[in-house]
């Protein structure tokens, strides 16, 4: 799916290394596929807040000048007129991408570790949101540090248990299944949850619509969820 999406972006919209492309959509597998497709091409992904108003979308677009905005119908409708940027409904592209799975290889692009990878946006609590640029090295380093922290905590607990004559902590026997409730445009949703859990072979479970505690508890039972994102 990632390879098919990258091929479509290159062929239909001439996206190449260094181009900025925004994602403005609710959490979904399509969001994740679009993100990895863009990253694999060397494009810079602008992570738009899915709750932004038209004025906030205008500000971010003028600030980052993306070549394209990928999104879903509901949020693309909020993009104000007058902006010289192409809008693409990535959900509508889903059937096409499914048909083209296996027909394309991942892009062969030389990407430097310090090339820009993503632009996160600050909360804007003291004014307009600002764009914070993250490099490929930064994202890879984040994943490596979190994995190291996990290993260190396990070894520290094992040493403490041994010192008091208790058995070592139990290693997980199954891969994590994580209910994704954090927004993917946020560092906790993208870096802290998606990248980490994909790195360990975990399963991400997405739900549609607003946060509903009862529905989430039902999903925990149905999908055998082992963790939530917060």
PDB file of C-alpha atoms in Angstrom, residues 39-170:
ATOM      1  CA  UNK A  39       8.574   9.736   4.047  1.00  0.00           C
ATOM      2  CA  UNK A  40       9.841   7.011   1.689  1.00  0.00           C
ATOM      3  CA  UNK A  41       9.881   9.568  -1.138  1.00  0.00           C
ATOM      4  CA  UNK A  42      11.930  12.053   0.854  1.00  0.00           C
ATOM      5  CA  UNK A  43       8.993  14.443   1.095  1.00  0.00           C
ATOM      6  CA  UNK A  44       8.417  16.548   4.222  1.00  0.00           C
ATOM      7  CA  UNK A  45       5.095  15.767   5.920  1.00  0.00           C
ATOM      8  CA  UNK A  46       3.243  18.698   7.486  1.00  0.00           C
ATOM      9  CA  UNK A  47       1.140  17.261  10.301  1.00  0.00           C
ATOM     10  CA  UNK A  48      -2.022  19.384  10.317  1.00  0.00           C
ATOM     11  CA  UNK A  49      -4.257  19.321  13.382  1.00  0.00           C
ATOM     12  CA  UNK A  50      -7.535  17.655  12.431  1.00  0.00           C
ATOM     13  CA  UNK A  51      -9.484  20.008  14.724  1.00  0.00           C
ATOM     14  CA  UNK A  52      -8.166  23.227  13.216  1.00  0.00           C
ATOM     15  CA  UNK A  53     -10.533  25.937  12.046  1.00  0.00           C
ATOM     16  CA  UNK A  54     -10.277  27.320   8.480  1.00  0.00           C
ATOM     17  CA  UNK A  55      -8.237  30.269   9.794  1.00  0.00           C
ATOM     18  CA  UNK A  56      -5.747  27.950  11.501  1.00  0.00           C
ATOM     19  CA  UNK A  57      -5.461  25.827   8.350  1.00  0.00           C
ATOM     20  CA  UNK A  58      -4.772  28.977   6.346  1.00  0.00           C
ATOM     21  CA  UNK A  59      -2.023  30.009   8.757  1.00  0.00           C
ATOM     22  CA  UNK A  60      -0.295  26.608   8.633  1.00  0.00           C
ATOM     23  CA  UNK A  61      -0.538  26.480   4.844  1.00  0.00           C
ATOM     24  CA  UNK A  62       0.951  29.945   4.440  1.00  0.00           C
ATOM     25  CA  UNK A  63       3.667  29.034   6.949  1.00  0.00           C
ATOM     26  CA  UNK A  64       4.742  25.719   5.384  1.00  0.00           C
ATOM     27  CA  UNK A  65       3.651  26.156   1.729  1.00  0.00           C
ATOM     28  CA  UNK A  66       2.778  22.496   1.044  1.00  0.00           C
ATOM     29  CA  UNK A  67       2.441  21.358  -2.561  1.00  0.00           C
ATOM     30  CA  UNK A  68      -0.521  19.164  -1.634  1.00  0.00           C
ATOM     31  CA  UNK A  69      -2.989  18.580   1.191  1.00  0.00           C
ATOM     32  CA  UNK A  70      -4.021  14.955   1.694  1.00  0.00           C
ATOM     33  CA  UNK A  71      -7.101  14.516   3.821  1.00  0.00           C
ATOM     34  CA  UNK A  72     -10.588  13.198   4.313  1.00  0.00           C
ATOM     35  CA  UNK A  73     -13.749  14.825   2.993  1.00  0.00           C
ATOM     36  CA  UNK A  74     -14.837  16.369   6.289  1.00  0.00           C
ATOM     37  CA  UNK A  75     -11.551  18.150   6.971  1.00  0.00           C
ATOM     38  CA  UNK A  76     -10.731  19.097   3.390  1.00  0.00           C
ATOM     39  CA  UNK A  77     -14.046  20.976   3.365  1.00  0.00           C
ATOM     40  CA  UNK A  78     -12.528  23.274   6.017  1.00  0.00           C
ATOM     41  CA  UNK A  79      -9.613  24.310   3.795  1.00  0.00           C
ATOM     42  CA  UNK A  80     -10.404  27.946   2.978  1.00  0.00           C
ATOM     43  CA  UNK A  81     -10.769  29.077  -0.605  1.00  0.00           C
ATOM     44  CA  UNK A  82      -8.065  31.283  -2.033  1.00  0.00           C
ATOM     45  CA  UNK A  83      -5.172  29.009  -1.061  1.00  0.00           C
ATOM     46  CA  UNK A  84      -3.098  27.898  -4.050  1.00  0.00           C
ATOM     47  CA  UNK A  85      -2.747  24.295  -2.917  1.00  0.00           C
ATOM     48  CA  UNK A  86      -4.167  21.068  -4.356  1.00  0.00           C
ATOM     49  CA  UNK A  87      -6.500  19.014  -2.153  1.00  0.00           C
ATOM     50  CA  UNK A  88      -6.679  15.213  -2.483  1.00  0.00           C
ATOM     51  CA  UNK A  89      -9.151  12.939  -0.692  1.00  0.00           C
ATOM     52  CA  UNK A  90      -6.921  10.033   0.314  1.00  0.00           C
ATOM     53  CA  UNK A  91      -9.894   7.980   1.537  1.00  0.00           C
ATOM     54  CA  UNK A  92     -11.397   8.091  -1.965  1.00  0.00           C
ATOM     55  CA  UNK A  93      -8.085   6.718  -3.283  1.00  0.00           C
ATOM     56  CA  UNK A  94      -8.302   3.609  -1.086  1.00  0.00           C
ATOM     57  CA  UNK A  95      -9.878   1.260  -3.677  1.00  0.00           C
ATOM     58  CA  UNK A  96      -7.371   2.253  -6.318  1.00  0.00           C
ATOM     59  CA  UNK A  97      -4.428   1.628  -4.014  1.00  0.00           C
ATOM     60  CA  UNK A  98      -5.810  -1.788  -3.053  1.00  0.00           C
ATOM     61  CA  UNK A  99      -5.941  -2.743  -6.745  1.00  0.00           C
ATOM     62  CA  UNK A 100      -2.348  -1.631  -7.296  1.00  0.00           C
ATOM     63  CA  UNK A 101      -0.804  -3.476  -4.348  1.00  0.00           C
ATOM     64  CA  UNK A 102       2.198  -5.442  -5.573  1.00  0.00           C
ATOM     65  CA  UNK A 103       2.560  -3.476  -8.803  1.00  0.00           C
ATOM     66  CA  UNK A 104       5.101  -0.998  -7.422  1.00  0.00           C
ATOM     67  CA  UNK A 105       8.327  -1.049  -5.429  1.00  0.00           C
ATOM     68  CA  UNK A 106       9.249   1.458  -2.749  1.00  0.00           C
ATOM     69  CA  UNK A 107      10.964   4.585  -4.134  1.00  0.00           C
ATOM     70  CA  UNK A 108      14.729   4.454  -4.490  1.00  0.00           C
ATOM     71  CA  UNK A 109      15.589   7.866  -3.091  1.00  0.00           C
ATOM     72  CA  UNK A 110      18.815   8.967  -1.427  1.00  0.00           C
ATOM     73  CA  UNK A 111      17.745  10.453   1.894  1.00  0.00           C
ATOM     74  CA  UNK A 112      20.249  12.022   4.270  1.00  0.00           C
ATOM     75  CA  UNK A 113      19.787  11.368   7.980  1.00  0.00           C
ATOM     76  CA  UNK A 114      19.504  15.083   8.634  1.00  0.00           C
ATOM     77  CA  UNK A 115      16.959  15.753   5.871  1.00  0.00           C
ATOM     78  CA  UNK A 116      13.686  17.165   7.169  1.00  0.00           C
ATOM     79  CA  UNK A 117      11.089  14.432   7.631  1.00  0.00           C
ATOM     80  CA  UNK A 118       8.086  15.952   9.395  1.00  0.00           C
ATOM     81  CA  UNK A 119       6.793  19.295  10.589  1.00  0.00           C
ATOM     82  CA  UNK A 120       4.903  19.109  13.877  1.00  0.00           C
ATOM     83  CA  UNK A 121       2.942  22.120  15.098  1.00  0.00           C
ATOM     84  CA  UNK A 122       3.078  23.658  18.559  1.00  0.00           C
ATOM     85  CA  UNK A 123      -0.098  24.202  20.546  1.00  0.00           C
ATOM     86  CA  UNK A 124      -0.181  27.920  19.830  1.00  0.00           C
ATOM     87  CA  UNK A 125      -1.149  28.733  23.442  1.00  0.00           C
ATOM     88  CA  UNK A 126       0.657  32.096  23.278  1.00  0.00           C
ATOM     89  CA  UNK A 127      -0.178  32.918  19.668  1.00  0.00           C
ATOM     90  CA  UNK A 128      -0.082  31.239  16.280  1.00  0.00           C
ATOM     91  CA  UNK A 129       1.109  27.641  16.028  1.00  0.00           C
ATOM     92  CA  UNK A 130       4.733  27.312  15.011  1.00  0.00           C
ATOM     93  CA  UNK A 131       6.192  24.548  12.861  1.00  0.00           C
ATOM     94  CA  UNK A 132       8.806  22.317  14.513  1.00  0.00           C
ATOM     95  CA  UNK A 133      10.956  20.455  11.965  1.00  0.00           C
ATOM     96  CA  UNK A 134      12.011  16.883  12.771  1.00  0.00           C
ATOM     97  CA  UNK A 135      14.707  15.046  10.795  1.00  0.00           C
ATOM     98  CA  UNK A 136      14.877  11.390   9.780  1.00  0.00           C
ATOM     99  CA  UNK A 137      17.716  11.023  12.298  1.00  0.00           C
ATOM    100  CA  UNK A 138      15.484  12.509  14.997  1.00  0.00           C
ATOM    101  CA  UNK A 139      12.654  10.023  14.421  1.00  0.00           C
ATOM    102  CA  UNK A 140      14.973   7.004  14.206  1.00  0.00           C
ATOM    103  CA  UNK A 141      16.801   8.195  17.323  1.00  0.00           C
ATOM    104  CA  UNK A 142      13.508   8.585  19.180  1.00  0.00           C
ATOM    105  CA  UNK A 143      12.557   4.977  18.437  1.00  0.00           C
ATOM    106  CA  UNK A 144      15.997   3.679  19.428  1.00  0.00           C
ATOM    107  CA  UNK A 145      15.997   5.598  22.719  1.00  0.00           C
ATOM    108  CA  UNK A 146      12.500   4.374  23.647  1.00  0.00           C
ATOM    109  CA  UNK A 147      13.495   0.772  22.911  1.00  0.00           C
ATOM    110  CA  UNK A 148      16.633   1.224  25.026  1.00  0.00           C
ATOM    111  CA  UNK A 149      14.576   2.725  27.864  1.00  0.00           C
ATOM    112  CA  UNK A 150      12.284  -0.313  27.800  1.00  0.00           C
ATOM    113  CA  UNK A 151      15.219  -2.711  27.956  1.00  0.00           C
ATOM    114  CA  UNK A 152      16.862  -0.701  30.744  1.00  0.00           C
ATOM    115  CA  UNK A 153      13.693  -0.702  32.861  1.00  0.00           C
ATOM    116  CA  UNK A 154      13.362  -4.463  32.439  1.00  0.00           C
ATOM    117  CA  UNK A 155      17.003  -5.097  33.444  1.00  0.00           C
ATOM    118  CA  UNK A 156      16.746  -2.703  36.399  1.00  0.00           C
ATOM    119  CA  UNK A 157      13.636  -4.462  37.685  1.00  0.00           C
ATOM    120  CA  UNK A 158      15.289  -7.855  37.192  1.00  0.00           C
ATOM    121  CA  UNK A 159      18.297  -6.725  39.274  1.00  0.00           C
ATOM    122  CA  UNK A 160      16.029  -5.409  42.051  1.00  0.00           C
ATOM    123  CA  UNK A 161      14.070  -8.649  42.140  1.00  0.00           C
ATOM    124  CA  UNK A 162      17.251 -10.686  42.280  1.00  0.00           C
ATOM    125  CA  UNK A 163      18.571  -8.589  45.178  1.00  0.00           C
ATOM    126  CA  UNK A 164      15.532  -9.440  47.309  1.00  0.00           C
ATOM    127  CA  UNK A 165      15.300 -13.062  46.190  1.00  0.00           C
ATOM    128  CA  UNK A 166      12.274 -12.626  43.916  1.00  0.00           C
ATOM    129  CA  UNK A 167      11.901 -14.144  40.432  1.00  0.00           C
ATOM    130  CA  UNK A 168      12.710 -11.894  37.437  1.00  0.00           C
ATOM    131  CA  UNK A 169       9.894  -9.960  35.753  1.00  0.00           C
ATOM    132  CA  UNK A 170       7.961 -11.918  33.154  1.00  0.00           C
TER     133      UNK A 170
END
